[in-house]
Short mmCIF file of C-alpha atoms and ligand atoms in Angstrom, two decimals:
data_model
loop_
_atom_site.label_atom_id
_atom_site.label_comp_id
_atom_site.label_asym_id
_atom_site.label_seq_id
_atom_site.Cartn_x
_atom_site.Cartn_y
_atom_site.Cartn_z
CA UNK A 1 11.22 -2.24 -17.35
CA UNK A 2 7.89 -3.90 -15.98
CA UNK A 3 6.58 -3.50 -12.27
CA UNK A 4 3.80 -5.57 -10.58
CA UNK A 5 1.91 -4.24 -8.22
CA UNK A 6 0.17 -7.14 -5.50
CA UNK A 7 -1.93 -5.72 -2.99
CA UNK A 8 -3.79 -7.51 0.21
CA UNK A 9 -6.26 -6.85 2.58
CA UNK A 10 -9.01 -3.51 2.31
CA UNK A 11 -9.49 -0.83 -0.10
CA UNK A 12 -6.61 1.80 1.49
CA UNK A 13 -4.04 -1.53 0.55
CA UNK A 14 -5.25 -1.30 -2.99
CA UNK A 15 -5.31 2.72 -3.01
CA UNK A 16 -1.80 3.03 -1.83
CA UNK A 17 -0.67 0.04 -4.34
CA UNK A 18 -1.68 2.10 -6.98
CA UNK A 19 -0.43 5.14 -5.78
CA UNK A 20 3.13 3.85 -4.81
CA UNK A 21 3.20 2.42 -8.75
CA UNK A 22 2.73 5.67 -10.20
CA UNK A 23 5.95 6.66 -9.44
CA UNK A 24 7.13 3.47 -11.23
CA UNK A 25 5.29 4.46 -14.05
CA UNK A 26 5.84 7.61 -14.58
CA UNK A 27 9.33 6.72 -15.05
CA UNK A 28 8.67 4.76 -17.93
CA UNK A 29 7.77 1.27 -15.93
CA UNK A 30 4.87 -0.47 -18.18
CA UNK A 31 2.69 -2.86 -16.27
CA UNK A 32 4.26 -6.50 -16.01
CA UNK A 33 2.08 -9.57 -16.90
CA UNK A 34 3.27 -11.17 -13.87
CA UNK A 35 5.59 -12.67 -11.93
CA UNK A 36 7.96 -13.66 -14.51
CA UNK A 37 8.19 -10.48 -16.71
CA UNK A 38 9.11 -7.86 -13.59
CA UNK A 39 11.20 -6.03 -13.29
CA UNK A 40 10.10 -4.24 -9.70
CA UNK A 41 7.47 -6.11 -7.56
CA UNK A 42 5.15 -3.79 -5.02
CA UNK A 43 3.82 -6.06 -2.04
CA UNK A 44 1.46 -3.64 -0.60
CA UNK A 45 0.53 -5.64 2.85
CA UNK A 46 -2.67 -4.35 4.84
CA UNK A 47 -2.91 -5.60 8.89
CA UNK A 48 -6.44 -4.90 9.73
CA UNK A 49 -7.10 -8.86 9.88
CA UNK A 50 -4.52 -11.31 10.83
CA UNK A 51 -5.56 -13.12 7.21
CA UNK A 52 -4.24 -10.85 5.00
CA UNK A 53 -1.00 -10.32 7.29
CA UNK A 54 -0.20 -14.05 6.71
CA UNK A 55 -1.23 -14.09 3.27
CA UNK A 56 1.39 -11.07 2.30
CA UNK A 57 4.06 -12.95 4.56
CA UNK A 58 3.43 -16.17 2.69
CA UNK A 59 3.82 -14.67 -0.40
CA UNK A 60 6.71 -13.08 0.36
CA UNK A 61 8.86 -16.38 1.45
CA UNK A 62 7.58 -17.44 -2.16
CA UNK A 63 9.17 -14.83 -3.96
CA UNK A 64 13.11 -15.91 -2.80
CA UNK A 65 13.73 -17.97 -6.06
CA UNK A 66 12.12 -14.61 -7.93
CA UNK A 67 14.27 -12.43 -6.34
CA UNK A 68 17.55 -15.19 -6.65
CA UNK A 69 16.78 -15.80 -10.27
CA UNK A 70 17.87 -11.62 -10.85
CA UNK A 71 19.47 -10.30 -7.89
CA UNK A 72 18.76 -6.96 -9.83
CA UNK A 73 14.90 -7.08 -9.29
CA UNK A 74 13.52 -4.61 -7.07
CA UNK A 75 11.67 -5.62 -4.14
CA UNK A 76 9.39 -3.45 -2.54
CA UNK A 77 7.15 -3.88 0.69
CA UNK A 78 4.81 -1.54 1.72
CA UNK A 79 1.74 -0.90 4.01
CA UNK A 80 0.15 -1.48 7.24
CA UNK A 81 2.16 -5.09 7.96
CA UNK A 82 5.12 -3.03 6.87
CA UNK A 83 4.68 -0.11 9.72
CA UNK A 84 4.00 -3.34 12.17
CA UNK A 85 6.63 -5.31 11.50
CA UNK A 86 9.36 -2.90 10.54
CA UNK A 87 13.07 -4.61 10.53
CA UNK A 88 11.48 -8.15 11.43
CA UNK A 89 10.84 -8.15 7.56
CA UNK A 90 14.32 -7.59 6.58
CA UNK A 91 15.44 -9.67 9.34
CA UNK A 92 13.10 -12.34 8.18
CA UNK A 93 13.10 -12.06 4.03
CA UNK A 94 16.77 -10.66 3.65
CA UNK A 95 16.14 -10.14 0.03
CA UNK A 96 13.22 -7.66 0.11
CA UNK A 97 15.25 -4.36 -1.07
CA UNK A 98 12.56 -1.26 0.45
CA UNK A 99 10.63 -1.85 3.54
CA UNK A 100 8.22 1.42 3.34
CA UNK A 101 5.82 1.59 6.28
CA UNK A 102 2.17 3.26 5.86
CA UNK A 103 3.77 6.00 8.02
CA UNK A 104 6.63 6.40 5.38
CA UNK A 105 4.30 6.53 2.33
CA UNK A 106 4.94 10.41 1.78
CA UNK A 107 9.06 9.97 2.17
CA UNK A 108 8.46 7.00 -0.33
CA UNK A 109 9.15 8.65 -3.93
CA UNK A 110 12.39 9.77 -2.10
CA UNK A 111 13.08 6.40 -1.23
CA UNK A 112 12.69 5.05 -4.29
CA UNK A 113 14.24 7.23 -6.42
CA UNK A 114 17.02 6.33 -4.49
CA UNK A 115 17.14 2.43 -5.03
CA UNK A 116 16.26 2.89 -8.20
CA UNK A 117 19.24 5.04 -9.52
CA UNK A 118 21.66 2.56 -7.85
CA UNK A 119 19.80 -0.36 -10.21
CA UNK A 120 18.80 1.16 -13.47
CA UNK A 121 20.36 3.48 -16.04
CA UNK A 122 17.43 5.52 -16.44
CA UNK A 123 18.28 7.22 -19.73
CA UNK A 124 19.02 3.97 -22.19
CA UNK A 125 15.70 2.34 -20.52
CA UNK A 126 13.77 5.52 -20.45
CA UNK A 127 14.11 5.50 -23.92
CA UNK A 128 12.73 2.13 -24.41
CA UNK A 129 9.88 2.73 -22.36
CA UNK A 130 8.41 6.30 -24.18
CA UNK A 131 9.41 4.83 -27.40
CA UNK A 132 5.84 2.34 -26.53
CA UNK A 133 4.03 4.48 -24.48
CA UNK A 134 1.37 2.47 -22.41
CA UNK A 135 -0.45 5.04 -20.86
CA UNK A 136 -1.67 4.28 -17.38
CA UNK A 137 -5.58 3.40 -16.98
CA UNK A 138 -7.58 3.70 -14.20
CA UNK A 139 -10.09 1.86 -15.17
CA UNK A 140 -14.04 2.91 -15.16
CA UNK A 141 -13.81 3.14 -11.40
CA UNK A 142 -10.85 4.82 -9.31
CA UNK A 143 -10.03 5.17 -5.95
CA UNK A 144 -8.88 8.87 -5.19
CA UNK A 145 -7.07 9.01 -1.19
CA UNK A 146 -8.07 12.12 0.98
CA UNK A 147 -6.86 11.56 4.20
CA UNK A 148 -4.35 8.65 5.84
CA UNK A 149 -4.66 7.29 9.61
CA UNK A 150 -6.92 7.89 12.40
CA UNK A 151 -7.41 9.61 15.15
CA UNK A 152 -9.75 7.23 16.89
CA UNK A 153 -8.47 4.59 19.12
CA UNK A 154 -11.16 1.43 18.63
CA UNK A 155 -9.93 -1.34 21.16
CA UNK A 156 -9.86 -3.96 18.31
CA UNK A 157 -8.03 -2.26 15.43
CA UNK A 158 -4.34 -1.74 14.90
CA UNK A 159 -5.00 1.25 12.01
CA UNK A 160 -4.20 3.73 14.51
CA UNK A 161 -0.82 2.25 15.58
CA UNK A 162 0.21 1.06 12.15
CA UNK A 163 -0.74 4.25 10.32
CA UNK A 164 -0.34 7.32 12.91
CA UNK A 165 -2.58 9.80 13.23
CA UNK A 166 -5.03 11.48 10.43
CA UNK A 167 -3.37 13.37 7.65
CA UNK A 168 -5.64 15.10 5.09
CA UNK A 169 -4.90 15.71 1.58
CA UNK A 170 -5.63 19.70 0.68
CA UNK A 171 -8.76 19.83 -1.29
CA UNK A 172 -7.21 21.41 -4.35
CA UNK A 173 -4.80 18.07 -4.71
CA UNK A 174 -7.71 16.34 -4.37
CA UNK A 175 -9.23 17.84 -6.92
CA UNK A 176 -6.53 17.26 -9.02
CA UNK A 177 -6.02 13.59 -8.94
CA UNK A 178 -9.77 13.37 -9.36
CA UNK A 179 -9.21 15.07 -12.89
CA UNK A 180 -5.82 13.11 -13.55
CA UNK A 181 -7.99 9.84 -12.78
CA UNK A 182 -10.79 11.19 -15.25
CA UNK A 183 -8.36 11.92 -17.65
CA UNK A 184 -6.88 8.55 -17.57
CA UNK A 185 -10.46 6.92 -18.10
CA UNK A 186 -12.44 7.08 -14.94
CA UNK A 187 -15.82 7.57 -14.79
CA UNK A 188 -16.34 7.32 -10.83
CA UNK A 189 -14.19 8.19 -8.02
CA UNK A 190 -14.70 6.33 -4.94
CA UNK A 191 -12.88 8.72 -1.78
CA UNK A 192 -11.24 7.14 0.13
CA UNK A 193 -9.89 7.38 4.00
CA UNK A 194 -9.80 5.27 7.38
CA UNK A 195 -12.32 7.83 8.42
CA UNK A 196 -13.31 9.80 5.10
CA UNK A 197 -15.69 12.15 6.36
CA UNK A 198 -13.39 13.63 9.15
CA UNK A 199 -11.36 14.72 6.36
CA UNK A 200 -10.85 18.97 7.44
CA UNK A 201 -8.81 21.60 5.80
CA UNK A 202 -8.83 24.77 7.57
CA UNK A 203 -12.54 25.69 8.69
CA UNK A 204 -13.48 23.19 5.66
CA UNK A 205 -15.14 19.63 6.14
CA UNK A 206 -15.91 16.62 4.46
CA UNK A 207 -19.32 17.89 3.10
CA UNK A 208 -17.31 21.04 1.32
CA UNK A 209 -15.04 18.46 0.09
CA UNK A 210 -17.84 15.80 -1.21
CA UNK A 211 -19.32 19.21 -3.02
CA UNK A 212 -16.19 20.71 -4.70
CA UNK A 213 -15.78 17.05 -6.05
CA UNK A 214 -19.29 16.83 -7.31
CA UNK A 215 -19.04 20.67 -8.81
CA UNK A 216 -15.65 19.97 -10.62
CA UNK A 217 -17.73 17.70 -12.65
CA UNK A 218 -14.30 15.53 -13.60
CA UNK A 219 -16.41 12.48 -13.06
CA UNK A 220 -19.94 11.43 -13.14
CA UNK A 221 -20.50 9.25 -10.03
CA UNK A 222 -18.73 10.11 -6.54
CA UNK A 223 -18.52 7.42 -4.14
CA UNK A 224 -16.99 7.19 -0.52
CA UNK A 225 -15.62 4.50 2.31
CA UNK A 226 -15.37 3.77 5.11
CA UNK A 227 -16.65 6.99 6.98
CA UNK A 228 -17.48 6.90 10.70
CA UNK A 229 -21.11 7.41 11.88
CA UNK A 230 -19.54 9.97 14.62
CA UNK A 231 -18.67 12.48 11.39
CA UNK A 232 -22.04 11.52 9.69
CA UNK A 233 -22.75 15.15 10.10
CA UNK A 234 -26.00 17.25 8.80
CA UNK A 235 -24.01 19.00 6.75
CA UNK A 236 -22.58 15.35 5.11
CA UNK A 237 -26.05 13.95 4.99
CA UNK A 238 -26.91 17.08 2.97
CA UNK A 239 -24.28 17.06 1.21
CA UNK A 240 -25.09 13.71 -0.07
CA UNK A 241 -28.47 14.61 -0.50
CA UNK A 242 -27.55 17.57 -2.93
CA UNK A 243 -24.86 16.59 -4.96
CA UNK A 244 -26.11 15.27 -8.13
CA UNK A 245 -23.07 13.32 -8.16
CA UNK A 246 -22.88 11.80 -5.27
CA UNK A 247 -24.25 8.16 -5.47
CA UNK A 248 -27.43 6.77 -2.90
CA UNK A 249 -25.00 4.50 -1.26
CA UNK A 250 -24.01 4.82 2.33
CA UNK A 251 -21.49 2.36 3.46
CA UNK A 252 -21.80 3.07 7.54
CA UNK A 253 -19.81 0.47 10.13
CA UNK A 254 -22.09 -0.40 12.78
CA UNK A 255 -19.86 -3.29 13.98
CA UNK A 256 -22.64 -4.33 16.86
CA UNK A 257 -25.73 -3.26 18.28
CA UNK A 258 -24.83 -3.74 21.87
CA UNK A 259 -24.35 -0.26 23.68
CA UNK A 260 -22.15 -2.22 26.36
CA UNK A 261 -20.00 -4.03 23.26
CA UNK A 262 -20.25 -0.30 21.27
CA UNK A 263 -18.43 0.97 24.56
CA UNK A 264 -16.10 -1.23 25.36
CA UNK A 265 -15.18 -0.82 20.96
CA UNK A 266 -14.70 2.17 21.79
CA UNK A 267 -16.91 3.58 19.06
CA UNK A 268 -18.28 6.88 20.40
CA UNK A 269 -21.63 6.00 19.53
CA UNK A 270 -24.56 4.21 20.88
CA UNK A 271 -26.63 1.63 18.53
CA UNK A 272 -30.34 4.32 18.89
CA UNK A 273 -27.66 7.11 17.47
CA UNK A 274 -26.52 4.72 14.77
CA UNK A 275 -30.23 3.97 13.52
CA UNK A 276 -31.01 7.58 13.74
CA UNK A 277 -28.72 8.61 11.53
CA UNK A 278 -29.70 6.26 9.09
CA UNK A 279 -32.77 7.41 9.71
CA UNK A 280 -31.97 10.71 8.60
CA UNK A 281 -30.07 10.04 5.96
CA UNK A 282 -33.16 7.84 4.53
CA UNK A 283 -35.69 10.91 5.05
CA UNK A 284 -33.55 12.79 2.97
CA UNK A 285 -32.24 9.97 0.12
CA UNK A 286 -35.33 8.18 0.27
CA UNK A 287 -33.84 5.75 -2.22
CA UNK A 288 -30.49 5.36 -0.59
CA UNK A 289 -28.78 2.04 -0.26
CA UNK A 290 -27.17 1.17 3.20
CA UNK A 291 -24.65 -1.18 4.00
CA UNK A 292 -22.47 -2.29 7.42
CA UNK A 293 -19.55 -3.86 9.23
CA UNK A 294 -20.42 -6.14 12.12
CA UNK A 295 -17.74 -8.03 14.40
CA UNK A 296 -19.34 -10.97 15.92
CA UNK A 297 -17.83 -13.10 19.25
CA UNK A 298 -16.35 -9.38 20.83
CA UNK A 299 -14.38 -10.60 24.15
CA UNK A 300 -17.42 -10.56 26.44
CA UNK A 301 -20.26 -11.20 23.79
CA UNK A 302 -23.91 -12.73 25.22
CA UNK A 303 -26.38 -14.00 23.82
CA UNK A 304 -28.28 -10.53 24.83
CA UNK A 305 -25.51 -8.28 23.08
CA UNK A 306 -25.77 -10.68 19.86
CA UNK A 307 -29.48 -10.10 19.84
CA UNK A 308 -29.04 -6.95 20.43
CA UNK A 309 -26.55 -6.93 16.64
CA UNK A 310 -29.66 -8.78 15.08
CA UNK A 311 -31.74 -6.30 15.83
CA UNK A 312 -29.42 -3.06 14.84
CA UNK A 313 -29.01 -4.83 11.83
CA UNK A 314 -32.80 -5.95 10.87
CA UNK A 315 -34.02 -2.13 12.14
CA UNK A 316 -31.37 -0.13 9.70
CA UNK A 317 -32.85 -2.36 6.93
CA UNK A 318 -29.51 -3.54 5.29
CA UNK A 319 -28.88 -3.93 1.64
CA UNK A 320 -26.01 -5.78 2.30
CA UNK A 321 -23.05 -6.13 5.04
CA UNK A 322 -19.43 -7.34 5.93
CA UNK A 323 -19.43 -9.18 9.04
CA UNK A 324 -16.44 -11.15 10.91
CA UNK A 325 -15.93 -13.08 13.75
CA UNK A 326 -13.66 -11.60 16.21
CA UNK A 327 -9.90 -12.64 16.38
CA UNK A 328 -7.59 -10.63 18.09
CA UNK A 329 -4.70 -8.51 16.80
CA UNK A 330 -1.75 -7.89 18.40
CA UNK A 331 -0.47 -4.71 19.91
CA UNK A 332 -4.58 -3.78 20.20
CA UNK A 333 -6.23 -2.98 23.71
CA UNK A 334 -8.89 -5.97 22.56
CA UNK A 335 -6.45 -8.52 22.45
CA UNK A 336 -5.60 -7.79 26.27
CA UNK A 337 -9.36 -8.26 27.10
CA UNK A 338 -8.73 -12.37 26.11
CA UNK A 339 -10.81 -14.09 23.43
CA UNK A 340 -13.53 -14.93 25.55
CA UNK A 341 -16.08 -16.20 23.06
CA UNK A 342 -15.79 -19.96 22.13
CA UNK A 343 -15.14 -20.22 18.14
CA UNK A 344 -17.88 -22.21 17.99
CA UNK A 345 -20.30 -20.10 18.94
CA UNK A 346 -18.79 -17.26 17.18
CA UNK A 347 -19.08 -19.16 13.73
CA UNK A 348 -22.35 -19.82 15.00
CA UNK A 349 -23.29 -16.15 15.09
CA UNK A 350 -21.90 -15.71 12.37
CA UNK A 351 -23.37 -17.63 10.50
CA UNK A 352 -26.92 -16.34 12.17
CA UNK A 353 -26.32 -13.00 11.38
CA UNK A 354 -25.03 -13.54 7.75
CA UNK A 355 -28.73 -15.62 7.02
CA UNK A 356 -30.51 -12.48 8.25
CA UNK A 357 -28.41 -10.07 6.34
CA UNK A 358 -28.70 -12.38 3.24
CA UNK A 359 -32.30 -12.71 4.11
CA UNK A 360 -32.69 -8.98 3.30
CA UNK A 361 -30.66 -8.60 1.00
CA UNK A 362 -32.74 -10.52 -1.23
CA UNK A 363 -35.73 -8.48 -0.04
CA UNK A 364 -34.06 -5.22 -1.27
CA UNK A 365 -32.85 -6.98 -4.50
CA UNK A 366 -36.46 -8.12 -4.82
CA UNK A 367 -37.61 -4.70 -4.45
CA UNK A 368 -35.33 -3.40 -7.34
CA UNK A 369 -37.42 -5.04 -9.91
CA UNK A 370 -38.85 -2.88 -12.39
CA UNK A 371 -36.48 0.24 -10.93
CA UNK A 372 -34.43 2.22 -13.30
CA UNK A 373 -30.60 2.17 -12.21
CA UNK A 374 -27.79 3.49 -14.50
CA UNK A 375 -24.73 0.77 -14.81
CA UNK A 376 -21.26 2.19 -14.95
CA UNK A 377 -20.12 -0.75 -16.90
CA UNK A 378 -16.89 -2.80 -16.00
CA UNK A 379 -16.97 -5.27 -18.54
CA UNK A 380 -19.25 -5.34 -21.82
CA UNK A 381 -22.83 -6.55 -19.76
CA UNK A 382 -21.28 -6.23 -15.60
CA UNK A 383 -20.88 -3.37 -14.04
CA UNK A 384 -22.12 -0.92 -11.15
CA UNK A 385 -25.22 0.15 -10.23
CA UNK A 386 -25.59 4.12 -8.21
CA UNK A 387 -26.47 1.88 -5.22
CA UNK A 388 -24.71 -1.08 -3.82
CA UNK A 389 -25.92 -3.67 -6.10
CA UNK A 390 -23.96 -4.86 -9.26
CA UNK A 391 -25.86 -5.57 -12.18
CA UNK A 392 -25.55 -7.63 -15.36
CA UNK A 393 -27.33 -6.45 -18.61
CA UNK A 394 -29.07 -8.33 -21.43
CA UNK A 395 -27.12 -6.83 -24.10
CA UNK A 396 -23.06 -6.14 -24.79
CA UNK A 397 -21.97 -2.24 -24.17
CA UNK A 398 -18.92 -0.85 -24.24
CA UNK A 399 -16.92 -1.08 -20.84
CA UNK A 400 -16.61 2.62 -19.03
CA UNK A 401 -19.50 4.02 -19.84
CA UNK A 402 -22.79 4.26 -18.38
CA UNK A 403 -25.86 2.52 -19.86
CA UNK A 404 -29.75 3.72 -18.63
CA UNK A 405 -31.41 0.08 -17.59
CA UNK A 406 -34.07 -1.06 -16.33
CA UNK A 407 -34.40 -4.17 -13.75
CA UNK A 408 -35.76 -7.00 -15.19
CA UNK A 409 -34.67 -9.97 -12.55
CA UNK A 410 -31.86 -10.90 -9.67
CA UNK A 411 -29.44 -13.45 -9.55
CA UNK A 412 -28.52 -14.20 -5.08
CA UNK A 413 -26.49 -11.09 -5.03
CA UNK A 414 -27.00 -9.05 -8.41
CA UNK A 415 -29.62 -7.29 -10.42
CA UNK A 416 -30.39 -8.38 -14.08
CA UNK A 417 -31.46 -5.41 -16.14
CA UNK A 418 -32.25 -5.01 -19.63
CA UNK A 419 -30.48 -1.24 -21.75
CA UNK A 420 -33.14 1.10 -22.15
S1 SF4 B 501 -12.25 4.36 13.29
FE1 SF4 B 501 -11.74 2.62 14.58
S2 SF4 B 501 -11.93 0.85 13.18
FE2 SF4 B 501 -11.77 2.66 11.89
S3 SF4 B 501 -9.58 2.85 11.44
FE3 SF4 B 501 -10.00 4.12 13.25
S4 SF4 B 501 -9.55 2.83 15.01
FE4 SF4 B 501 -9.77 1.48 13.22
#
């Protein structure tokens, strides 16, 4: 039997693809080629941006003649558009066989063990399957999920409503599917969680968790996204600073630089506590790489609270950042407030604000040169630096390991380093 797994939308989507196809394959499902060769199908849908809603849904309507060509095939959709949309989707796409929400995703192995013994006789295909064992591979990097939902309530996102509130995984099962990810091949671990670093267990926080990762010594590089600069606590920062393991990278949302805009988001912080955090975090990783989420074209947006972004954004010295233009998603408190900003000046921003974070990007990859970095490779010359940058090497390595290099060049958005 043969299961694809699609995925859309942000890094939880992909997580909790994975994670809803071990199941799958730990009953002896090997990974299908595509389309044509599965058996079982995972749509893993993510809501965050309208885009990837519609992209999931289109997909969907094209898998009827998939589904109609073997009635048998199971069909699986899961995630944040999921939650939202409930028994619209079955209404909708009669043919999908589990609707699993992101609220559902612990119930799911239940779920599933359920439609699967009324499809497959597990013990003549079991046998087929262990008789080629394909063992699963998590490739040089791995996502490992601590915590699900989130407690905050930004006006714009519809995380909170689509995935309830936060969950955390108990450190020692975190620590275990860091080792079963290491044992399947993975050489970093990248944590993951709407809001990693409010992960808690007991009087425990995210910096004992970041440190019991790094001392378990399963993997070599720790990673994690997205936290919130609210939890960006002394004890993370020194955390971060301590761990050997933990890479230089901070991945912080700012998402603007107007106080007013910052409020009305919802975002319990204020754009001088943002930059002195970073701050902080930069006195004590002096070679840390940060990178940022803006929204641009927020109902109510001037010209002052753009500047204001341009600023935030050109002060915290940016190696790199995501930034959108507003549009508004239903069933948020931001949608209510009316999209207030002409597109046209929002893809004007936009485009503004990318130029200036492209702009210093190139700085900071300029500033790279001659640096030593150590590449967790993904392919035989590609792979990861311990900051944000990727990097491409002069010579062929073996994919999964690390390689000592030093950087020789840049191409717009990568370094160019030669194997020491
Ligand atoms: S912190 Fe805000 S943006 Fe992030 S998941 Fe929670 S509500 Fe959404």
């Amino acid at each position: 039997m043969k299961l694809l797994t699609i995925s859309f939308g942000c890094q939880m989507s992909f997580s909790d693809g994975a994670e809803m196809a071990r199941p799958l394959l730990a009953r002896g499902f090997r990974a299908a080629q595509g389309l044509d060769d599965a058996d079982a199908l995972i749509l893993n849908t993510c809501t965050v941006r309208q885009h990837a809603e519609d992209r999931a849904l289109s997909q969907l309507g094209r898998l009827k003649p998939w589904k109609e060509a073997r009635p048998e095939r199971l069909l699986i959709v899961a995630g944040c558009a999921a939650e939202r949309l409930g028994d619209w989707l079955t209404e909708r796409f009669p043919y999908v066989d589990l609707v699993v929400g992101a609220k559902s995703i612990e119930q799911y192995p239940e779920v599933l063990e359920r439609a699967l013994s009324e499809r497959f006789d597990w013990a003549r295909e079991n046998a087929g399957a262990w008789a080629s064992p394909e063992p699963a591979s998590a490739g040089a990097g791995a996502f490992v999920t601590v915590m699900r939902g989130c407690n905050y309530s930004c006006s714009y996102c519809i995380v909170p409503a689509v995935r309830g509130r936060e969950l955390y995984r108990p450190l020692e099962v975190v620590l275990g599917e860091v080792r079963a990810r290491a044992a399947e091949g993975a050489r970093e671990v990248t944590l993951l969680g709407q809001t990693v670093n409010s992960w808690r267990e007991g009087g425990r926080d995210f910096a004992d968790l970041l440190r019991a990762v790094d001392a378990a010594g399963a993997v070599e590089r720790v990673r994690f996204t997205s936290p919130h600069p609210f939890f960006l606590t002394e004890r993370v920062m020194a955390a971060m600073a301590q761990c050997r393991g933990v890479a230089p990278h901070m991945h912080l949302p700012a998402q603007s630089g107007s106080d007013r805009l910052l409020k009305l988001m919802r975002r319990n912080y204020t754009a001088e506590g943002f930059l002195e955090k970073a701050a902080r975090l930069r006195a004590l990783i002096p070679d840390l790489a940060l990178t940022s989420d803006f929204i641009v074209g927020f109902p109510g947006e001037t010209e002052e609270d753009f500047r204001a972004t341009l600023a935030l954004a050109a002060a915290a010295d940016l190696d790199s950042a995501y930034c959108f233009a507003f549009s508004p998603r239903e069933g948020t408190e931001a949608a209510a407030f009316g999209d207030t900003v002409p597109e046209e000046v929002k893809q004007a921003r936009l485009r503004v604000l990318l130029d200036a974070i492209e702009a210093n990007m190139v700085r900071k990859l300029d500033a790279m040169l001659g640096k030593k970095v150590r590449v967790l490779l993904e392919t035989d010359t590609d792979g990861r630096t311990q900051y944000h940058f990727r990097a491409r090497l002069d010579a062929p390595g073996v994919p999964g390991t690390f390689v000592d290099a030093v950087v020789t060049g840049r191409t717009d958005t990568a370094l160019k380093a030669r194997a020491l």
